[in-house]
Coordinates of C-alpha atoms in Angstrom, one line a residue:
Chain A
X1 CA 1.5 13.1 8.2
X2 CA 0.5 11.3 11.7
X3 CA 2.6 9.5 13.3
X4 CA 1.2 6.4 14.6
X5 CA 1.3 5.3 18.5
X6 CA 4.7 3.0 18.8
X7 CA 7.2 4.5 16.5
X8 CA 8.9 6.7 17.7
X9 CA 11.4 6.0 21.0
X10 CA 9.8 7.0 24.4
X11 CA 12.6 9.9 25.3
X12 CA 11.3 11.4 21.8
X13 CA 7.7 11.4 22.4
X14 CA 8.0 12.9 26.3
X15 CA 10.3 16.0 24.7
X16 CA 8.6 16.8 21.7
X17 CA 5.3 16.3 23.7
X18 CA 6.6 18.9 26.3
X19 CA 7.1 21.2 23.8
X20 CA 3.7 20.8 22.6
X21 CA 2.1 20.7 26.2
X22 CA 3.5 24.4 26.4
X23 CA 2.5 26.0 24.0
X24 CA -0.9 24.6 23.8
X25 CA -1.6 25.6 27.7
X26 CA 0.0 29.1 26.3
X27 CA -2.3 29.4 23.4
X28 CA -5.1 28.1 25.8
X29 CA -4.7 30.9 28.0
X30 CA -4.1 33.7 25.6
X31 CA -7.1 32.8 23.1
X32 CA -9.0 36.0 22.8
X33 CA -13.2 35.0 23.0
X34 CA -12.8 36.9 19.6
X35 CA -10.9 34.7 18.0
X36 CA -12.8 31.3 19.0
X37 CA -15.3 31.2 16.0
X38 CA -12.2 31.4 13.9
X39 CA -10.3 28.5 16.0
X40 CA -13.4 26.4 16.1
X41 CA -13.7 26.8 12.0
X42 CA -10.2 26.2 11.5
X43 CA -10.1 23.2 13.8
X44 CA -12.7 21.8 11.8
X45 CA -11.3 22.8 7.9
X46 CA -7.6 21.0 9.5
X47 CA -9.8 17.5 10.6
X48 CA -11.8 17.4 7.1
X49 CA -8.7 18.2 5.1
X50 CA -6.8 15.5 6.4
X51 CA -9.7 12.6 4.6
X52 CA -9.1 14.6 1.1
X53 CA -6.6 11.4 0.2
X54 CA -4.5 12.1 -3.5
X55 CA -3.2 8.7 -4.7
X56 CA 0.2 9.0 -5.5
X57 CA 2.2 5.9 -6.5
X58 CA 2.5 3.4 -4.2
X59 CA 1.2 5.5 -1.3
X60 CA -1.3 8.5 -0.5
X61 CA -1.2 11.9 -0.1
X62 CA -3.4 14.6 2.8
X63 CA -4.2 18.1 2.6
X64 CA -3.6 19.7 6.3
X65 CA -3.3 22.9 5.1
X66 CA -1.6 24.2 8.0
X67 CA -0.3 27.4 6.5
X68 CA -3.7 29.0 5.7
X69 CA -4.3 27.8 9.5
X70 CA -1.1 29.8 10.9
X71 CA -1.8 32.7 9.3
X72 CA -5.3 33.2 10.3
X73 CA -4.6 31.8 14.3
X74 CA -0.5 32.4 14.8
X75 CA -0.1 30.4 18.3
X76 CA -3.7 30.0 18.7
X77 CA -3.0 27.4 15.8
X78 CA -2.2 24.9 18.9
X79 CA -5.7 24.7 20.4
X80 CA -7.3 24.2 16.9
X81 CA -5.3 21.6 15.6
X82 CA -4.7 19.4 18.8
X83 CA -8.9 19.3 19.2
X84 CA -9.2 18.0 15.7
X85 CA -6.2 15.9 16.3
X86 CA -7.5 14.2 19.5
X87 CA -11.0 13.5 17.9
X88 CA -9.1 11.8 15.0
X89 CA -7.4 9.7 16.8
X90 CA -9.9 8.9 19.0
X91 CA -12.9 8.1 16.5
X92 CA -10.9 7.6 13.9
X93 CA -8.0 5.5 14.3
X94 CA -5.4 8.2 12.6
X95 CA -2.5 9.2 14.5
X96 CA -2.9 8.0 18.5
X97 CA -3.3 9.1 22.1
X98 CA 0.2 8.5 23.2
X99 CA 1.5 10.2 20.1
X100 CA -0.4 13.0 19.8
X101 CA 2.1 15.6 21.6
X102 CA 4.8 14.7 19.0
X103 CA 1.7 15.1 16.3
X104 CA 0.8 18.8 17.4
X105 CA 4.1 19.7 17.4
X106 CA 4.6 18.7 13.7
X107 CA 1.2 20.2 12.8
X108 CA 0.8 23.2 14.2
X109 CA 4.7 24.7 15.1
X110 CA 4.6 25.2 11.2
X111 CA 1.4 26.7 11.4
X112 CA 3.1 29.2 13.8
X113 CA 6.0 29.8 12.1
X114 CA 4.5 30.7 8.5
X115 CA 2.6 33.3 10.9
X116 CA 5.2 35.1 11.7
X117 CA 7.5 34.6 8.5
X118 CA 3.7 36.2 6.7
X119 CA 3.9 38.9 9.0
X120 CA 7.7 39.8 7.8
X121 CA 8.6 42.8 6.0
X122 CA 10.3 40.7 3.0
X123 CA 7.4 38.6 2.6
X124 CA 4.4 41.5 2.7
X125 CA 6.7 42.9 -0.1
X126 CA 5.8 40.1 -2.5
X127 CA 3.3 39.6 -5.0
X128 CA -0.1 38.8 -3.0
X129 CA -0.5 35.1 -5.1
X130 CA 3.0 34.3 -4.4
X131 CA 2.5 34.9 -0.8
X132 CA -0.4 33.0 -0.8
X133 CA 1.2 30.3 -2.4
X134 CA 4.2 30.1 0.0
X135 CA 2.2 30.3 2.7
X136 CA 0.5 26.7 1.6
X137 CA 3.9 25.7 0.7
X138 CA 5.8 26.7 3.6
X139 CA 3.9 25.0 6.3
X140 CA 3.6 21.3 4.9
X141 CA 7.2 21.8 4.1
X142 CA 8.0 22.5 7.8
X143 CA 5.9 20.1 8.9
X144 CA 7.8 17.3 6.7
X145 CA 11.2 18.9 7.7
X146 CA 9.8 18.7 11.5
X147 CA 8.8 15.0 11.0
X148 CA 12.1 13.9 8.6
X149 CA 13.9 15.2 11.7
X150 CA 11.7 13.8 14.6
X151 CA 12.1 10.5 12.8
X152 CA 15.8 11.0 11.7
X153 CA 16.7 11.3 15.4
X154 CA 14.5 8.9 17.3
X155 CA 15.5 5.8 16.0
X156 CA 18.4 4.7 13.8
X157 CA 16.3 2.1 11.5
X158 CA 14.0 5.2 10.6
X159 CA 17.0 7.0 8.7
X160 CA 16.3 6.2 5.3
X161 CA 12.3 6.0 5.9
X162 CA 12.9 9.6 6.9
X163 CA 14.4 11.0 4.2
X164 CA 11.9 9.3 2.1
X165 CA 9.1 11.4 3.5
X166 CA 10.7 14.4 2.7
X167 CA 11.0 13.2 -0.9
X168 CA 7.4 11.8 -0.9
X169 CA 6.0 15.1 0.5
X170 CA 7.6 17.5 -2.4
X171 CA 4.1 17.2 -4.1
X172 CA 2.2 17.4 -1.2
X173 CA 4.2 21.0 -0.5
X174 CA 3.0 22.1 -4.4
X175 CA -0.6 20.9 -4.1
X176 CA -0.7 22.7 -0.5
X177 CA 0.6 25.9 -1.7
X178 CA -1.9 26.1 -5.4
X179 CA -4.6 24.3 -2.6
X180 CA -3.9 27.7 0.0
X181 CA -3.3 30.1 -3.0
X182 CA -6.8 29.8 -4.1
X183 CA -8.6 29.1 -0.4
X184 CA -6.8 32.5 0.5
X185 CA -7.6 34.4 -2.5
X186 CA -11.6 33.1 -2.1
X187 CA -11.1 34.2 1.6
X188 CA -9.9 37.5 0.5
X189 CA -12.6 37.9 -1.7
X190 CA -15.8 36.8 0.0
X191 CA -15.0 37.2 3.3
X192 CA -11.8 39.8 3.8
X193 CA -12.3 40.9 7.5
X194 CA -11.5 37.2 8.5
X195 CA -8.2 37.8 6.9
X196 CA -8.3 41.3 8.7
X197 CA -9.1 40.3 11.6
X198 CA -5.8 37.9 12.0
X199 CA -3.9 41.0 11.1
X200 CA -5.2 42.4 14.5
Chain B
X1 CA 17.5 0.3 -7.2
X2 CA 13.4 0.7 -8.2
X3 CA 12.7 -2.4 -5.4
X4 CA 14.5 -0.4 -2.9
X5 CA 12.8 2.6 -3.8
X6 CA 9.4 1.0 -3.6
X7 CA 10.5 -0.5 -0.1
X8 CA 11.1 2.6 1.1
X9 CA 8.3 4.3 0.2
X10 CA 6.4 1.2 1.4
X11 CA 8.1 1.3 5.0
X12 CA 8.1 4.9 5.3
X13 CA 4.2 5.1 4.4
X14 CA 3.9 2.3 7.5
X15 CA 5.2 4.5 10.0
X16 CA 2.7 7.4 9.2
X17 CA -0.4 4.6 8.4
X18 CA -2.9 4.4 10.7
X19 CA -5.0 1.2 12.9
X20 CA -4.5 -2.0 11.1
X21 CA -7.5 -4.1 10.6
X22 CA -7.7 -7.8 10.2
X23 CA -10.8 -9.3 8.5
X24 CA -11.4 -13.3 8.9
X25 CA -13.5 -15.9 6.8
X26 CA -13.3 -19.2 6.1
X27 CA -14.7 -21.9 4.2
X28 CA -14.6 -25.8 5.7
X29 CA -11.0 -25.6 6.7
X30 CA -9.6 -22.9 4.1
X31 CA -9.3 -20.2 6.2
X32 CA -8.6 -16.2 4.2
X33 CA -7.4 -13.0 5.8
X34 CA -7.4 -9.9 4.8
X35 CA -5.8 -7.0 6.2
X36 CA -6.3 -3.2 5.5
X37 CA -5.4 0.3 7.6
X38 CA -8.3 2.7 8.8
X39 CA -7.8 4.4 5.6
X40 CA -8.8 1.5 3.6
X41 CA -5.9 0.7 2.0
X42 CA -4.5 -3.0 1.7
X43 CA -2.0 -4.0 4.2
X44 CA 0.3 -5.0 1.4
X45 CA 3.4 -7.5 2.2
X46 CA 2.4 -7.6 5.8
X47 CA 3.8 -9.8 8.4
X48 CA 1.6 -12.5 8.8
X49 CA 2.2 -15.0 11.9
X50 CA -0.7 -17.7 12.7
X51 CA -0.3 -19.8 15.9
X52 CA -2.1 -22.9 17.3
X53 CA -1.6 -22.2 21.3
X54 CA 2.4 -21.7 21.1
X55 CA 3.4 -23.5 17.8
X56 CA 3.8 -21.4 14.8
X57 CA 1.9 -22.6 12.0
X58 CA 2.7 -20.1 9.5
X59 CA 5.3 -17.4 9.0
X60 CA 5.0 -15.0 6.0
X61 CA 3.8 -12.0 4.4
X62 CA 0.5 -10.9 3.1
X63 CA 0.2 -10.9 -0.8
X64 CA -0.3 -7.0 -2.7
X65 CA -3.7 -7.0 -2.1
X66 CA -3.1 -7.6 1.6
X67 CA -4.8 -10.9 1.7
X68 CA -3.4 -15.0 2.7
X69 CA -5.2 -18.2 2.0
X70 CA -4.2 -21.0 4.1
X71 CA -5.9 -24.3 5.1
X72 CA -6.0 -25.1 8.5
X73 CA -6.4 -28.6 10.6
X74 CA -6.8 -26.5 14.0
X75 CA -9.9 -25.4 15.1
X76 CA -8.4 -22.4 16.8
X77 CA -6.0 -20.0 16.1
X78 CA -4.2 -16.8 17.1
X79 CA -3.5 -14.9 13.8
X80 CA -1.0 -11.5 14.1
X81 CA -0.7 -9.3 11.2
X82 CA 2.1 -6.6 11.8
X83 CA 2.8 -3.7 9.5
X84 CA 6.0 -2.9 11.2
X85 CA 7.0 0.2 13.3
X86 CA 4.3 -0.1 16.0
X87 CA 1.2 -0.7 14.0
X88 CA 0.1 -4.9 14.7
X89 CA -3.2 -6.3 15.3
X90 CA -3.8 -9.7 16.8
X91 CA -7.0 -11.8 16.9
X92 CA -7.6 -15.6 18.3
X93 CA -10.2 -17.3 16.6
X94 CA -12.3 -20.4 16.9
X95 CA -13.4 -21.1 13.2
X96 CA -16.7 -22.6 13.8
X97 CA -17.1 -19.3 15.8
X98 CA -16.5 -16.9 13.0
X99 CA -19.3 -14.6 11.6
X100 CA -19.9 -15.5 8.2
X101 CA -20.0 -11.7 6.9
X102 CA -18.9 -10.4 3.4
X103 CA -16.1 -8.6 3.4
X104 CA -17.8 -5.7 0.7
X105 CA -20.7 -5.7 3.4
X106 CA -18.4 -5.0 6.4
X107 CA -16.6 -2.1 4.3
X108 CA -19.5 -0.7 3.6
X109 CA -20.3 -0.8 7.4
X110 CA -16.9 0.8 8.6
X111 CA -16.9 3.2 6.0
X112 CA -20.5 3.9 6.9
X113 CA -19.2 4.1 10.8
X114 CA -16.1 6.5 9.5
X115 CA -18.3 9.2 7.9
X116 CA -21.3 9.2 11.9
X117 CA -17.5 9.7 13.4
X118 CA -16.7 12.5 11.4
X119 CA -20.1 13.9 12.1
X120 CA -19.9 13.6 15.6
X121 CA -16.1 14.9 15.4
X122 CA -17.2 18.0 13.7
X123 CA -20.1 18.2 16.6
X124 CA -17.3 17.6 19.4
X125 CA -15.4 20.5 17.7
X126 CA -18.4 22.9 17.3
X127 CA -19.3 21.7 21.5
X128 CA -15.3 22.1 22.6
X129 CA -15.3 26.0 21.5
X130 CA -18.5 26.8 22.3
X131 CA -17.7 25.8 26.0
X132 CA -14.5 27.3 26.2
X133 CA -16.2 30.9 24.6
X134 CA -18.5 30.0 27.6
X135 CA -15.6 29.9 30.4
X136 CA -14.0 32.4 28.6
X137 CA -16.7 34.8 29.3
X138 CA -17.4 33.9 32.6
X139 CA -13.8 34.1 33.7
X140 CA -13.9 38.0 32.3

């Protein structure tokens, strides 16, 4: 799900990477000292998930599990993921410097967004598993949708590529939401005031 | 219609792949690279380009386990492996100069070298909030 330094056109990367600038300094200033253990753990679970590789036909597939991350951080989502993100692609090679404003945005704006969809009335009206489920669903599939688009947009040759991902990324959405069913029902069960304590 | 499809998830896999390596032997003068991303996989049907100052010697792609076996009559040579959309990595070699290492040896290394980066990754992570709790406080 990174997107590597180089692919995408220069005016893409500087205004998705503003976007992301934003709301990182905004999560930055609002974290609550509270909430930092939680951040630090989450940053963490993000930047080991991504080396769980599934092979799947000519390619490979990454857990990022950035729904069970927006539910228990909302916008504080943006500090945890773009540490783990920098340290990736600094150690590690994945992703890269220049792209890694484009990288938070497809990462953790889902992570934000299944925050407040979890927090609706419709969805708090659903059966606990399902919710749990969509949850790990919903935010790899926005952050495929976010990167089909980013793709779709930046440069014509990366049309057909981009659709592709979204295709390639329908199991990832399925193993993500069983993957953040069963995280979020152990998290409920062994350790229920973390949940809690993102209701706050 | 399956080639196309395998093309496409081929290309579309390149743009989210991550540092290409290049790994160089030879033997007398036949000369074998092999190419693989940070993950591990094998750079396969990679752009291969090998130059002798500014003459192209060879122009084609790597083979499906990411690897090309060619002799050589040069002594030096640059060798550019690019796996489209961004991701390229160059070398210039002098052959005689050329660690003789084994490839499963120097995997073993990097994979070795992945897992103290994660380490020290999770340590950054655990420092990062730690200090910020720190300011945090202090700002209050």
């Amino acid at each position: 799900m990174h997107i590597a330094d180089g692919v995408l056109s220069l005016e893409a990367t500087l205004a998705v990477s503003a976007v992301s600038a934003f709301a990182f300094y905004k999560a930055l200033k609002e974290l609550d000292n509270s909430m930092i253990t939680l951040a630090a753990v989450c940053s963490a679970m993000f930047f080991i998930a991504s080396f769980i590789h599934i092979p799947f036909g000519v390619t490979q597939i990454h857990l990022i599990l950035l729904g069970v991350i927006g539910i228990l951080l909302g916008l504080y989502s943006f500090v945890s993921i773009f540490i783990a993100l920098l340290l990736q692609a600094l150690l590690l090679g994945y992703g890269g410097i220049a792209s890694i404003g484009v990288n938070l945005f497809i990462m953790a704006t889902p992570a934000f967004l299944v925050y407040h969809i979890y927090h609706t009335d419709i969805f708090q009206r659903l059966n606990q598993k399902l919710q749990f489920f969509l949850v790990g669903f919903l935010g790899t599939f926005f952050a495929t949708l976010f990167l089909t688009l980013i793709l779709y947009f930046s440069k014509e040759e990366y049309e057909y590529a981009a659709l592709s991902i979204m295709a390639i990324n329908v199991v990832t959405m399925l193993i993500e939401g069983f993957v953040g069913m069963f995280l979020l029902l152990f998290i409920q069960k062994t350790y229920p005031q973390i949940l809690k304590k993102a209701h706050e | 219609m399956n080639k196309r499809l395998i093309f496409l998830l081929l290309f579309s896999t390149s743009l989210l792949a991550h540092k290409v390596n290049l790994f160089i032997t030879h033997e007398d003068n036949n000369v074998e690279i092999y190419s693989y991303f940070a993950s591990g996989d094998a750079c396969k049907g990679c752009k291969l380009m090998i130059k002798h100052g500014n003459d192209t010697l060879v122009n084609a792609h790597l083979n499906e386990e990411g690897k090309y076996q060619f002799i050589s009559s040069y002594a030096s040579l640059n060798i550019t492996v690019d796996a489209s959309s961004g991701h390229l990595v160059s070398k210039d070699i002098v052959l005689d100069l050329l660690p003789q290492e084994d490839l499963t040896e120097v995997l073993k290394k990097e994979k070795h070298n992945q897992y103290l980066n994660m380490g020290l990754s999770l340590l950054l992570i655990a420092l990062f909030f730690y200090l910020l709790k720190r300011v945090k406080k202090n700002a209050k």
